[in-house]
CSV table of C-alpha atoms in Angstrom, one decimal:
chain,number,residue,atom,x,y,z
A,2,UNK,CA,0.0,0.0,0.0
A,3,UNK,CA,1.7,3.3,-1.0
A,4,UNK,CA,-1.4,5.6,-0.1
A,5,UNK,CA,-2.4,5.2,3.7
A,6,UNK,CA,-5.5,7.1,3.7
A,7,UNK,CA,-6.7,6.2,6.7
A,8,UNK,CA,-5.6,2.6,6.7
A,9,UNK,CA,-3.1,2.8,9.7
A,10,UNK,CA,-6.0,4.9,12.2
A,11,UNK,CA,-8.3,2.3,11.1
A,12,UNK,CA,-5.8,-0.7,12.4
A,13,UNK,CA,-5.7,1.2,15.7
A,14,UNK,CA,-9.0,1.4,16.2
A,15,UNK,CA,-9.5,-2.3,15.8
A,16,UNK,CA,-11.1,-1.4,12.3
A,17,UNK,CA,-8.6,-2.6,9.5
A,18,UNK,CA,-10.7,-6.2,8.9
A,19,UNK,CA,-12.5,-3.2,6.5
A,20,UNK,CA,-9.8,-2.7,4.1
A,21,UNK,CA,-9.3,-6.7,3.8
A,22,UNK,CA,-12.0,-6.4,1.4
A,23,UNK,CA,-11.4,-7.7,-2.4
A,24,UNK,CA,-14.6,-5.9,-4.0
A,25,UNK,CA,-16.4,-8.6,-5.3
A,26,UNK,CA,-19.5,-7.6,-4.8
A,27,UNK,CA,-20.9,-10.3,-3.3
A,28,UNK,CA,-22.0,-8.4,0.1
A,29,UNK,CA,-24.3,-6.5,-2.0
A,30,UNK,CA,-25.8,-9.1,-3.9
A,31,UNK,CA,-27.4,-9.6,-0.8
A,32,UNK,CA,-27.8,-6.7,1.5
A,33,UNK,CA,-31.5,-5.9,1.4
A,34,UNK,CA,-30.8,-2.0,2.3
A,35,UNK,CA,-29.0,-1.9,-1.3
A,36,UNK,CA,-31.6,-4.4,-3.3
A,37,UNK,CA,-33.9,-1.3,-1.9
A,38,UNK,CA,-32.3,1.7,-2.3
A,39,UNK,CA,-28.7,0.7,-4.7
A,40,UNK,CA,-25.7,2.7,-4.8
A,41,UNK,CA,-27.5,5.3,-2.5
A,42,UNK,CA,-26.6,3.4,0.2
A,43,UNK,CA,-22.7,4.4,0.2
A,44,UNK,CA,-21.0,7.8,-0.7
A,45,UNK,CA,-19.3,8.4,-4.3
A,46,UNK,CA,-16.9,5.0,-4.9
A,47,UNK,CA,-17.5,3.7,-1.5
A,48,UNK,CA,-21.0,1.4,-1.8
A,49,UNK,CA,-22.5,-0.4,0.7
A,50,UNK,CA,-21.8,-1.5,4.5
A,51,UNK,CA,-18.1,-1.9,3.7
A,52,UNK,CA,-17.7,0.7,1.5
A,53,UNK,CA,-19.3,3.1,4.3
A,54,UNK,CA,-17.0,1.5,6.9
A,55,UNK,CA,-13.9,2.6,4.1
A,56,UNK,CA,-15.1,6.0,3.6
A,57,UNK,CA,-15.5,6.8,7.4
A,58,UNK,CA,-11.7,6.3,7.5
A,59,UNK,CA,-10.7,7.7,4.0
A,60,UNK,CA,-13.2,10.6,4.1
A,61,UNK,CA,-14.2,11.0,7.5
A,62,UNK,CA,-17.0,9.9,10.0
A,63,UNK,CA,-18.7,12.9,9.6
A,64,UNK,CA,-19.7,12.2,5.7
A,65,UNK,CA,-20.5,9.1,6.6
A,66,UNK,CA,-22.6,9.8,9.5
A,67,UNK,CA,-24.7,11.9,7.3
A,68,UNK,CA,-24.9,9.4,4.3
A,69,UNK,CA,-26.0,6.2,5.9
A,70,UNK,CA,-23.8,4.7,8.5
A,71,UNK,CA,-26.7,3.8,10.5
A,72,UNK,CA,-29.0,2.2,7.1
A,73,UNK,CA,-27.1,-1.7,8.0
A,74,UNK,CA,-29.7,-3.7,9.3
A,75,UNK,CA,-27.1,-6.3,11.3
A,76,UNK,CA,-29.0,-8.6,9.8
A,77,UNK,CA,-25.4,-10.6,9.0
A,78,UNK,CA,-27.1,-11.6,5.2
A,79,UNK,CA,-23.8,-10.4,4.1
A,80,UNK,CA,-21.0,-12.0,6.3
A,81,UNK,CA,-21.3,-15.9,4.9
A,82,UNK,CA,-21.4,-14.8,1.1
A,83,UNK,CA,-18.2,-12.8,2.3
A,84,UNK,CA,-14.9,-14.6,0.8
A,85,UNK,CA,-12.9,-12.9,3.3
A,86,UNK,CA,-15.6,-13.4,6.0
A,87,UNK,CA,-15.5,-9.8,6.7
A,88,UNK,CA,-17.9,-8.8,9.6
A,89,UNK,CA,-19.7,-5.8,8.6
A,90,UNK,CA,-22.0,-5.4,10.7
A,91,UNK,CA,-20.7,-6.0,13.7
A,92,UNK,CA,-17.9,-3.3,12.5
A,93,UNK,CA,-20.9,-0.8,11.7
A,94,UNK,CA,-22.1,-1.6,15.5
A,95,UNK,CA,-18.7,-0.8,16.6
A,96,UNK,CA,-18.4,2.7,14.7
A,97,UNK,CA,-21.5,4.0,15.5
A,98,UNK,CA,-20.4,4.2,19.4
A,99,UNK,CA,-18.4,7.1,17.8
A,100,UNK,CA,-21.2,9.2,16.8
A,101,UNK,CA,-23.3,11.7,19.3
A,102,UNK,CA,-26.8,10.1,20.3
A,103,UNK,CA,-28.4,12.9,18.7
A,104,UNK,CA,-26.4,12.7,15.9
A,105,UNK,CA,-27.2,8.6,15.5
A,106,UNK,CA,-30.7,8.1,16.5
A,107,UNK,CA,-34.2,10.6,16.4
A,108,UNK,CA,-35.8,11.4,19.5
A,109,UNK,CA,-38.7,8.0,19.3
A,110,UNK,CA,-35.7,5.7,19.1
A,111,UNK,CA,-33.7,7.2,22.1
A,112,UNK,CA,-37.1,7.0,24.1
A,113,UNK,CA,-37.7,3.3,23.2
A,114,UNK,CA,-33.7,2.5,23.9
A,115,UNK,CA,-34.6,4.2,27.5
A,116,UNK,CA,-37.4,2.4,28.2
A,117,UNK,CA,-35.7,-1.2,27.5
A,118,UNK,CA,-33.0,-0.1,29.6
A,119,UNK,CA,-35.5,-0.1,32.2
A,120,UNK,CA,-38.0,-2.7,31.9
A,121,UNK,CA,-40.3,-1.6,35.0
A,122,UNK,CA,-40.4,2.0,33.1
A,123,UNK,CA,-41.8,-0.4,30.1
A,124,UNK,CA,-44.4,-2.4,32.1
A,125,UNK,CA,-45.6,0.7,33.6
A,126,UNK,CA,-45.8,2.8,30.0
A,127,UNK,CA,-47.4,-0.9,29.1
A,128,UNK,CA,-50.1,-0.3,32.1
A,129,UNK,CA,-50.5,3.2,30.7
A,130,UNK,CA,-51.3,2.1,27.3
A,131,UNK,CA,-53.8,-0.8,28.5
A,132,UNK,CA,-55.9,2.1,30.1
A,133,UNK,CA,-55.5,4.0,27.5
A,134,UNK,CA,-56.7,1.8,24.7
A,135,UNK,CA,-59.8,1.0,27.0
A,136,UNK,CA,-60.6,4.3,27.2
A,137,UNK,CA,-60.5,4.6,23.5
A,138,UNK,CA,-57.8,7.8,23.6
A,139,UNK,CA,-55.2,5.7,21.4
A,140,UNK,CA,-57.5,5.3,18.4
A,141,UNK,CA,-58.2,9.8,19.3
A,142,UNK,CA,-54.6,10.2,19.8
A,143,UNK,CA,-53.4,8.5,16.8
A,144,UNK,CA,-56.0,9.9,14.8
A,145,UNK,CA,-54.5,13.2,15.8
A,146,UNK,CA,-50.7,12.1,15.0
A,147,UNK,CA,-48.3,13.4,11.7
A,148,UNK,CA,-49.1,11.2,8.8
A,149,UNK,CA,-45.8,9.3,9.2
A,150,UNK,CA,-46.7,8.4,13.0
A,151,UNK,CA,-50.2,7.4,11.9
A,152,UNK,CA,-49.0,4.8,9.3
A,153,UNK,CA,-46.1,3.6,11.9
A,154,UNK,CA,-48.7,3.1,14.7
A,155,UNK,CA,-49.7,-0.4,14.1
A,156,UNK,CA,-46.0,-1.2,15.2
A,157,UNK,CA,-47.3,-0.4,18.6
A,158,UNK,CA,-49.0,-4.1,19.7
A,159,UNK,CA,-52.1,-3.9,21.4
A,160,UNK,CA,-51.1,-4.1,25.3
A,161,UNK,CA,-52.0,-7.2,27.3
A,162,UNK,CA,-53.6,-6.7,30.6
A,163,UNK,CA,-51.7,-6.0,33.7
A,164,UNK,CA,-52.0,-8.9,35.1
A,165,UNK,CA,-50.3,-10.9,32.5
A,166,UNK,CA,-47.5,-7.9,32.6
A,167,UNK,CA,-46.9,-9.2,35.7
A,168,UNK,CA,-43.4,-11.0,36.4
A,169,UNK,CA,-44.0,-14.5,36.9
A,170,UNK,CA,-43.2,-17.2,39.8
A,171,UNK,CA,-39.1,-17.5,40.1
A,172,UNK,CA,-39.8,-21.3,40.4
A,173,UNK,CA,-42.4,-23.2,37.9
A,174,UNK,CA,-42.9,-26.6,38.0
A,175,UNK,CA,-43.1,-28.6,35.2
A,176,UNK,CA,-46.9,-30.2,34.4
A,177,UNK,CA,-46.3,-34.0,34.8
A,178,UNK,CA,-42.7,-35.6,35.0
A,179,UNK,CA,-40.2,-33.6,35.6
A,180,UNK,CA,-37.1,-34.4,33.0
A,181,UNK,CA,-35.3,-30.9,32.7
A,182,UNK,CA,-34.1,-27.4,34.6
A,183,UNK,CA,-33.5,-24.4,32.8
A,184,UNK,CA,-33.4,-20.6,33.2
A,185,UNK,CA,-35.9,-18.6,30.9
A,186,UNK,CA,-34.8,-15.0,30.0
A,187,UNK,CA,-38.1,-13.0,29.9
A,188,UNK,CA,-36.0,-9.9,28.4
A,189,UNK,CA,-37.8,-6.2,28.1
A,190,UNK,CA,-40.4,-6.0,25.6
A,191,UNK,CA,-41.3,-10.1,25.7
A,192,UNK,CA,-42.0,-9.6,29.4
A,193,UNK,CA,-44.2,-6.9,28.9
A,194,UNK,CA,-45.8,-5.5,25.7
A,195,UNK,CA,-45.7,-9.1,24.3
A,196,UNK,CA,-46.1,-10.8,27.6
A,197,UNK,CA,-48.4,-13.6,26.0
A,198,UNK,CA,-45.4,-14.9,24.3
A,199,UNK,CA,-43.7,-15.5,27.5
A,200,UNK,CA,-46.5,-17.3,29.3
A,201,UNK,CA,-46.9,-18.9,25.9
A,202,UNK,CA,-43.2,-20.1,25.8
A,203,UNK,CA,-43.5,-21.4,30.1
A,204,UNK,CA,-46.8,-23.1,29.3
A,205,UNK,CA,-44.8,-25.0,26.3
A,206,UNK,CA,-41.5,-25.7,28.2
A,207,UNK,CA,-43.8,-27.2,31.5
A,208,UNK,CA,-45.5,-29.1,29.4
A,209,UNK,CA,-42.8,-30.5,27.9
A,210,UNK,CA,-41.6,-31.5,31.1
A,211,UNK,CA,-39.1,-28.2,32.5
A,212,UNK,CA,-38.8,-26.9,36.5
A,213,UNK,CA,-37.9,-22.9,35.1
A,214,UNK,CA,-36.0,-20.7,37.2
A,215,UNK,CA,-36.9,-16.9,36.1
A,216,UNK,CA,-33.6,-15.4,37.9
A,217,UNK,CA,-35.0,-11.6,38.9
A,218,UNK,CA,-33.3,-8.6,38.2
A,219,UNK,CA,-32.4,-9.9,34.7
A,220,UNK,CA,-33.4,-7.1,32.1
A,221,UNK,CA,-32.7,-6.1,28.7
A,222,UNK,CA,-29.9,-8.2,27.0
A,223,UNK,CA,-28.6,-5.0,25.2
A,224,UNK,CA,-28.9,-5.7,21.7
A,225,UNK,CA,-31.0,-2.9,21.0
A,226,UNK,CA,-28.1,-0.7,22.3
A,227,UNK,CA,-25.4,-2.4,20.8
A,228,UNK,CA,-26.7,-2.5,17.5
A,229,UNK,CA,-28.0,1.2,17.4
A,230,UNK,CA,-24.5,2.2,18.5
A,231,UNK,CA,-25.1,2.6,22.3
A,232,UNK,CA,-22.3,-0.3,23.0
A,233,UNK,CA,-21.7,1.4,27.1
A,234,UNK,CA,-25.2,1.1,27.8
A,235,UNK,CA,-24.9,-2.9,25.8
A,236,UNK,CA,-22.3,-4.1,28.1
A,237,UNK,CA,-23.8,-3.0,31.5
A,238,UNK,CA,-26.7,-4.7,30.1
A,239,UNK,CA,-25.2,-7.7,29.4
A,240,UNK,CA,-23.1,-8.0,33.2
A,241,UNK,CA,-26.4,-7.1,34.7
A,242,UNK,CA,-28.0,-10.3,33.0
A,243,UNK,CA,-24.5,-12.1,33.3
A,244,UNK,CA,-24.8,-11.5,37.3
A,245,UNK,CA,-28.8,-12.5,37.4
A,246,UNK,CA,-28.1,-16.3,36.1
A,247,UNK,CA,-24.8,-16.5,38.1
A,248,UNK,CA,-26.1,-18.9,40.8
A,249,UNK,CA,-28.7,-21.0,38.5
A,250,UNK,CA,-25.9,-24.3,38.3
A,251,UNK,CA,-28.5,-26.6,38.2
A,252,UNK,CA,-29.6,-25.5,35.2
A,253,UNK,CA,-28.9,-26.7,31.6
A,254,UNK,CA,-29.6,-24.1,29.7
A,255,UNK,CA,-30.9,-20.7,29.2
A,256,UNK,CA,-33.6,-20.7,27.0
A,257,UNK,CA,-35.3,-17.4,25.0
A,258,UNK,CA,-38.2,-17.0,22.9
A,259,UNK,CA,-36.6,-14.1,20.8
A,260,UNK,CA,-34.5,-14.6,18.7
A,261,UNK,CA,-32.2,-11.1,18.5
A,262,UNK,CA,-31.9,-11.5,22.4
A,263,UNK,CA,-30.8,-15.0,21.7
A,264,UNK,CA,-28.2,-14.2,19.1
A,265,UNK,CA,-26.6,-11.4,21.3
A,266,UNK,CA,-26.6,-12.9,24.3
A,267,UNK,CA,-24.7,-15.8,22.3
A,268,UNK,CA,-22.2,-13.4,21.6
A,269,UNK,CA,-21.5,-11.7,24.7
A,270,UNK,CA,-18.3,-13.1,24.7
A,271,UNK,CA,-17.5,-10.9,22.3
A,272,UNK,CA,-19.2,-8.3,23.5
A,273,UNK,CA,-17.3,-8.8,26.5
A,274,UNK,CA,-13.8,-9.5,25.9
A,275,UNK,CA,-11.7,-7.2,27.2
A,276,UNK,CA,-13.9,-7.0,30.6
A,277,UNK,CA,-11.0,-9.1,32.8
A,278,UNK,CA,-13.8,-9.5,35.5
A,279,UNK,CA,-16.4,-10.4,33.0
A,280,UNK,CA,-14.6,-12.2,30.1
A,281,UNK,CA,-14.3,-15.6,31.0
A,282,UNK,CA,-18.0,-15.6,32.8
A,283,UNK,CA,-19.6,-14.2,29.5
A,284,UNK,CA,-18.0,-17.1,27.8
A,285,UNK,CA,-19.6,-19.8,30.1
A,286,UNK,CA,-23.1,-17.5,29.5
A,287,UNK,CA,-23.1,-17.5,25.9
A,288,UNK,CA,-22.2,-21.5,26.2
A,289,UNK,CA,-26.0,-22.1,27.6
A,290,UNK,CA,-27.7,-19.9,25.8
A,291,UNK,CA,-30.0,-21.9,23.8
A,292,UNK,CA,-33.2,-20.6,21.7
A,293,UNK,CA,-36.9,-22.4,22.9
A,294,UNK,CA,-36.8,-24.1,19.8
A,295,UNK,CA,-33.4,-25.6,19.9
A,296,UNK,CA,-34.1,-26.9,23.2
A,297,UNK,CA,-37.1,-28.3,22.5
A,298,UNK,CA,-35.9,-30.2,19.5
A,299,UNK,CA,-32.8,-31.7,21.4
A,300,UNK,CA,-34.9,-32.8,24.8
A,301,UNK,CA,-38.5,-32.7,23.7
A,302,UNK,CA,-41.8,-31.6,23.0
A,303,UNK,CA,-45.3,-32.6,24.6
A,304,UNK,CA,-47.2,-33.9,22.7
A,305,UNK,CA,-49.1,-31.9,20.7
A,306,UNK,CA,-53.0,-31.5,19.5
A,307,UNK,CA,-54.1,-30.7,16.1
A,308,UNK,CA,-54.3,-27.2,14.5
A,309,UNK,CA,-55.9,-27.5,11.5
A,310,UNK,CA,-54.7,-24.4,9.6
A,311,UNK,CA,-52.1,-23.4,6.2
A,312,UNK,CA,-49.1,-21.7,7.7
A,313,UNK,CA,-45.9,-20.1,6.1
A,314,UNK,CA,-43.0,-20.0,8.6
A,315,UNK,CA,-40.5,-17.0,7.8
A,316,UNK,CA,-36.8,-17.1,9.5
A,317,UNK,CA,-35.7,-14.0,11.6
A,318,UNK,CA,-31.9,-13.0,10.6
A,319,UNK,CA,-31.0,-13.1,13.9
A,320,UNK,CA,-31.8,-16.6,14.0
A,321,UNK,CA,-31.8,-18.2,10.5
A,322,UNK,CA,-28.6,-16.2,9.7
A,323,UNK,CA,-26.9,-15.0,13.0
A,324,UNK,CA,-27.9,-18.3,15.0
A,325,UNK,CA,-27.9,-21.0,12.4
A,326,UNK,CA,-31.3,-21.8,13.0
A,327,UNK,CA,-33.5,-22.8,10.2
A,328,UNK,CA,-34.8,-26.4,10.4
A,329,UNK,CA,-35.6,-26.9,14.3
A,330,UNK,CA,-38.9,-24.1,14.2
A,331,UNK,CA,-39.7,-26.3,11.1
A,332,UNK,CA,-39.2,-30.4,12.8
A,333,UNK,CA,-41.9,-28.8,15.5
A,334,UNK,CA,-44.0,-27.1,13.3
A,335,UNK,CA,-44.0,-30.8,11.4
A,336,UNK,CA,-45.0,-32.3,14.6
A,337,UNK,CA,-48.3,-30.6,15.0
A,338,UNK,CA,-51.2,-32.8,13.7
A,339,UNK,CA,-53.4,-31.1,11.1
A,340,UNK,CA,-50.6,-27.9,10.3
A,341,UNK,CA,-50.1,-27.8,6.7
A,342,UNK,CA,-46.3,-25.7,6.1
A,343,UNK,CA,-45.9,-24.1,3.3
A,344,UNK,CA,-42.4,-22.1,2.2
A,345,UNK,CA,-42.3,-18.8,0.8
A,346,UNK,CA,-40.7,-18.2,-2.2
A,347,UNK,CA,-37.8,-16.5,-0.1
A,348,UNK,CA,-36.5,-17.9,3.1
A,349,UNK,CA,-33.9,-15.5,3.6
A,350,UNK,CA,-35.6,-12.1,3.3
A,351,UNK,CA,-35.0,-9.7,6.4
A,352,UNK,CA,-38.1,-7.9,7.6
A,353,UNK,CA,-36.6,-4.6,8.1
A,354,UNK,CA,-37.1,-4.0,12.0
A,355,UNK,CA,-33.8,-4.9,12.7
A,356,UNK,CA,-34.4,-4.0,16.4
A,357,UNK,CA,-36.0,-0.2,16.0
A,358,UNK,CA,-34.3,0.2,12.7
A,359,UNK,CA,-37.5,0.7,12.2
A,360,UNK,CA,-38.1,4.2,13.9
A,361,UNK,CA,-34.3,5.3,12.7
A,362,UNK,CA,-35.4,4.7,8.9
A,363,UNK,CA,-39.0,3.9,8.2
A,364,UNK,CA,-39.0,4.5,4.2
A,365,UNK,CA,-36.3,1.8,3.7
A,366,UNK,CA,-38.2,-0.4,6.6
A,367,UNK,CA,-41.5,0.0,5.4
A,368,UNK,CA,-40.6,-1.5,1.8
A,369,UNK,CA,-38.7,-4.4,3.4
A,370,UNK,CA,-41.9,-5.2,5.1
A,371,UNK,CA,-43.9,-4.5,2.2
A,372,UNK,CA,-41.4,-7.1,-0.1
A,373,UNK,CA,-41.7,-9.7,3.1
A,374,UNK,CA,-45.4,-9.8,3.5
A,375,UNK,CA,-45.6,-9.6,-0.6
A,376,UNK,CA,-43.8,-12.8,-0.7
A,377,UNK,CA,-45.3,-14.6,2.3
A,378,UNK,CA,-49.3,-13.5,1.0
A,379,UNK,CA,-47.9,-15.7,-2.5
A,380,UNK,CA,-48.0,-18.8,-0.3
A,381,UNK,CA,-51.8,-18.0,0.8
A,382,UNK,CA,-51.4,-19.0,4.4
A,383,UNK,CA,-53.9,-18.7,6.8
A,384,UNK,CA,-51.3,-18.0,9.9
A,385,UNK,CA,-48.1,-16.6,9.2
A,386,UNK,CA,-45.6,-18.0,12.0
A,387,UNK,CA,-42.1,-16.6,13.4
A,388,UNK,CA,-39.4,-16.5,16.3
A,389,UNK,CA,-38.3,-12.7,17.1
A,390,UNK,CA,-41.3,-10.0,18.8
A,391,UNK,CA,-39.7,-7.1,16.1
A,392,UNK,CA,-40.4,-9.8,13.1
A,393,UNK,CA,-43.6,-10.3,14.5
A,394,UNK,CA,-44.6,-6.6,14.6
A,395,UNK,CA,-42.9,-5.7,11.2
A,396,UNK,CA,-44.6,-8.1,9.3
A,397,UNK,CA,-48.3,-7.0,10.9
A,398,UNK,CA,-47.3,-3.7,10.1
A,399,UNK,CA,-46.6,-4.9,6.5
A,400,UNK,CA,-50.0,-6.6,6.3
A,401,UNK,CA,-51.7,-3.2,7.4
A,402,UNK,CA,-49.6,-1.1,4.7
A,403,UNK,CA,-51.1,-4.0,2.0
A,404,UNK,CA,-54.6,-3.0,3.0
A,405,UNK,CA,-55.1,-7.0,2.7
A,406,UNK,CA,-59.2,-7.3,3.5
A,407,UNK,CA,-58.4,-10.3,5.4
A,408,UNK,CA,-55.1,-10.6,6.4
A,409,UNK,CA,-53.7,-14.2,8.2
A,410,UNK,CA,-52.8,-14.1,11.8
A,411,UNK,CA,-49.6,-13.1,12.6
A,412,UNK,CA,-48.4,-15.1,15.7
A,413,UNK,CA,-45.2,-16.5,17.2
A,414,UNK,CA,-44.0,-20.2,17.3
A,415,UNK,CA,-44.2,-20.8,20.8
A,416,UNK,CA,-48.0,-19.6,20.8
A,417,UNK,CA,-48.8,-22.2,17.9
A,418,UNK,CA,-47.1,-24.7,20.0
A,419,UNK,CA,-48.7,-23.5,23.0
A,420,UNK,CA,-52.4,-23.7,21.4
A,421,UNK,CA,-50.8,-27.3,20.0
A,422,UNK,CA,-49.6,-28.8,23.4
A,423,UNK,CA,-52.6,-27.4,25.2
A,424,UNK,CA,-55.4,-28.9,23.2
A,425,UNK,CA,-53.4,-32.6,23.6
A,426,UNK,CA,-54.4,-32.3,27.5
């Protein structure tokens, strides 16, 4: 290399992976931000998540900042095409700890990062929101919202009631022999705006014979933060849920329903590494961590009643990709009596939440979901079933922006299995 520019800060920052890149082109091929928007995702030569990751050390953080450093998804789509195995986006997490908050993120994202750092902050805006839609004032207020927040308001769920907001017993007992332990990570929005899928994902795991310790004190696993750039506020996260399953040796494994939480929790050794109080201990975490359907694959399922319904099964990055976990949703999905699975025509096509990449770039988002829910309305299913709460409310907003007269239920796996396992008692 004769010209540094910018090479040599970019090795000391623990950035030079960047510039091992041969452009082939094959990260693009399949990025979904770029099959959306092209070469505006990039500045002049530098295209893409790599090319941004070049141009912030070539040109500057400050053009890149303004021209798309925070459009990757972290959806990974791009690391196993990579010949070099680059890591994009984990680089792109990295660099955006660089950046102002007010510079990275608008004002709705910061709140929503705020509130999952705090998850009784969440469960009480949760209890305000309950009251609120029984009251009727969300249908007034949102009726009074911008345009842009109107179409972007079915991204909000419908709140359960407080009581199943409520945390749940430390100890459960598992409904008829007892065969396994494990530790359940309830996580900030699972244990409270989508709180059924929790009690969903106990019922299942009892059933299928589980004592479940729910450690208190646990939290947010961070990877909002982390991916939105907020890596301080990731790793105090992360030793705060580190420290809550400390004690739980009994148990052998920790199991979550979602599958981003899953895939950073998996990495927090990496997340972690240079802690020398937390390194090795985040290592022996991420070892447990297991997603619901992974566990239930290896150890069991109860057996399950008949649903007698067409349902397309779509794969979360975070799981499919990031994870490696495609075919164990599927095997239990095969085991229900009367489920008839169909495939879309895509199995690896990101949603576009992304976390709350959704409320950071809602154009781009918004036609990701609308390509998703194009694709999965091909199959004509009747339920559409997935494995992440952010995939769950992309694709319902995605059905609201196709104006579909009678869109399928949107639901995730562990409440199909949950409906399956209950009707066999």
């Amino acid at each position: 290399v004769l010209v540094d520019n910018g090479r040599r800060r970019a090795v000391a920052q623990g950035f030079g992976e960047a510039f091992s890149c041969i452009s082939c082109g094959a990260c693009l091929n399949h990025c979904p931000v770029y099959a959306v928007i092209g070469d505006k995702y990039g500045v002049t030569t530098h295209i893409g998540g790599i090319g941004l990751l070049q141009a912030s050390f070539t040109s500057g953080l400050d053009l890149t900042a303004g021209q798309g450093l925070s459009l990757c998804l972290n959806c990974r789509a791009c690391v196993d095409p990579c010949p070099v195995r680059i890591d994009t986006p984990g680089m792109h997490a990295r660099l955006r700890e660089h950046l102002p908050a007010g510079q990275r993120l608008p004002g709705l994202a910061r709140v929503v990062l705020a509130l999952a750092r705090r998850v009784p902050l969440m469960r009480a805006a949760g209890w305000a929101l309950y009251g609120a839609e029984r009251l009727g004032l969300r249908r007034m207020v949102q009726s009074k919202l911008p345009p842009r927040l109107q179409e972007m308001a079915p991204l909000l769920p419908p709140m359960p009631a407080p009581r199943e907001m409520a945390r749940p017993p430390a100890v459960i007992e598992p409904i008829g022999p007892h065969k396994h332990t494990v530790a359940f990570f309830s996580g900030c929005v699972m244990s409270t705006w989508l709180a059924p899928v929790n009690w969903a994902t106990l019922r299942v795991l009892a059933r299928s014979g589980c004592r479940i310790r729910v450690p208190r004190r646990q939290g947010c696993c961070g990877a909002l933060h982390h991916h939105m750039g907020a890596g301080g506020a990731a790793r105090k996260l992360a030793r705060r849920v580190i420290n809550a399953f400390s004690r739980l040796d009994d148990c052998e494994a920790i199991v979550t329903n979602s599958a981003g939480c899953g895939a950073a929790m998996k990495e927090y050794a990496e997340l972690l590494h240079d802690d020398p109080r937390y390194a090795d201990r985040a290592a022996a975490f991420s070892a447990r961590v297991r997603d619901a359907s992974e566990f239930l694959v290896v150890h069991g399922l109860a057996q399950a009643g008949p649903v007698r319904a067409r349902a397309v099964y779509f794969d979360p990055c975070h799981l499919g990709i990031a994870q490696g976990i495609t075919k164990e949703p599927r095997w239990l999905l095969s085991h229900v009596p009367g489920l008839k699975v169909v495939e879309a025509q895509r199995r690896e096509a990101c949603c576009g939440s992304a976390g709350i990449f959704n409320l950071v770039h809602p154009e781009v988002s918004g036609r990701l979901a609308d390509l998703l829910v194009e694709d999965l309305m091909a199959a004509a299913p009747e339920l559409i079933v997935t494995s992440n709460p952010g995939c769950l409310l992309q694709v319902r907003w995605g059905l609201a922006r196709s104006g579909a007269d009678r869109p399928p239920e949107v639901i995730h796996l562990m409440e199909l299995l949950d409906h399956a396992t209950g009707a066999a008692r």
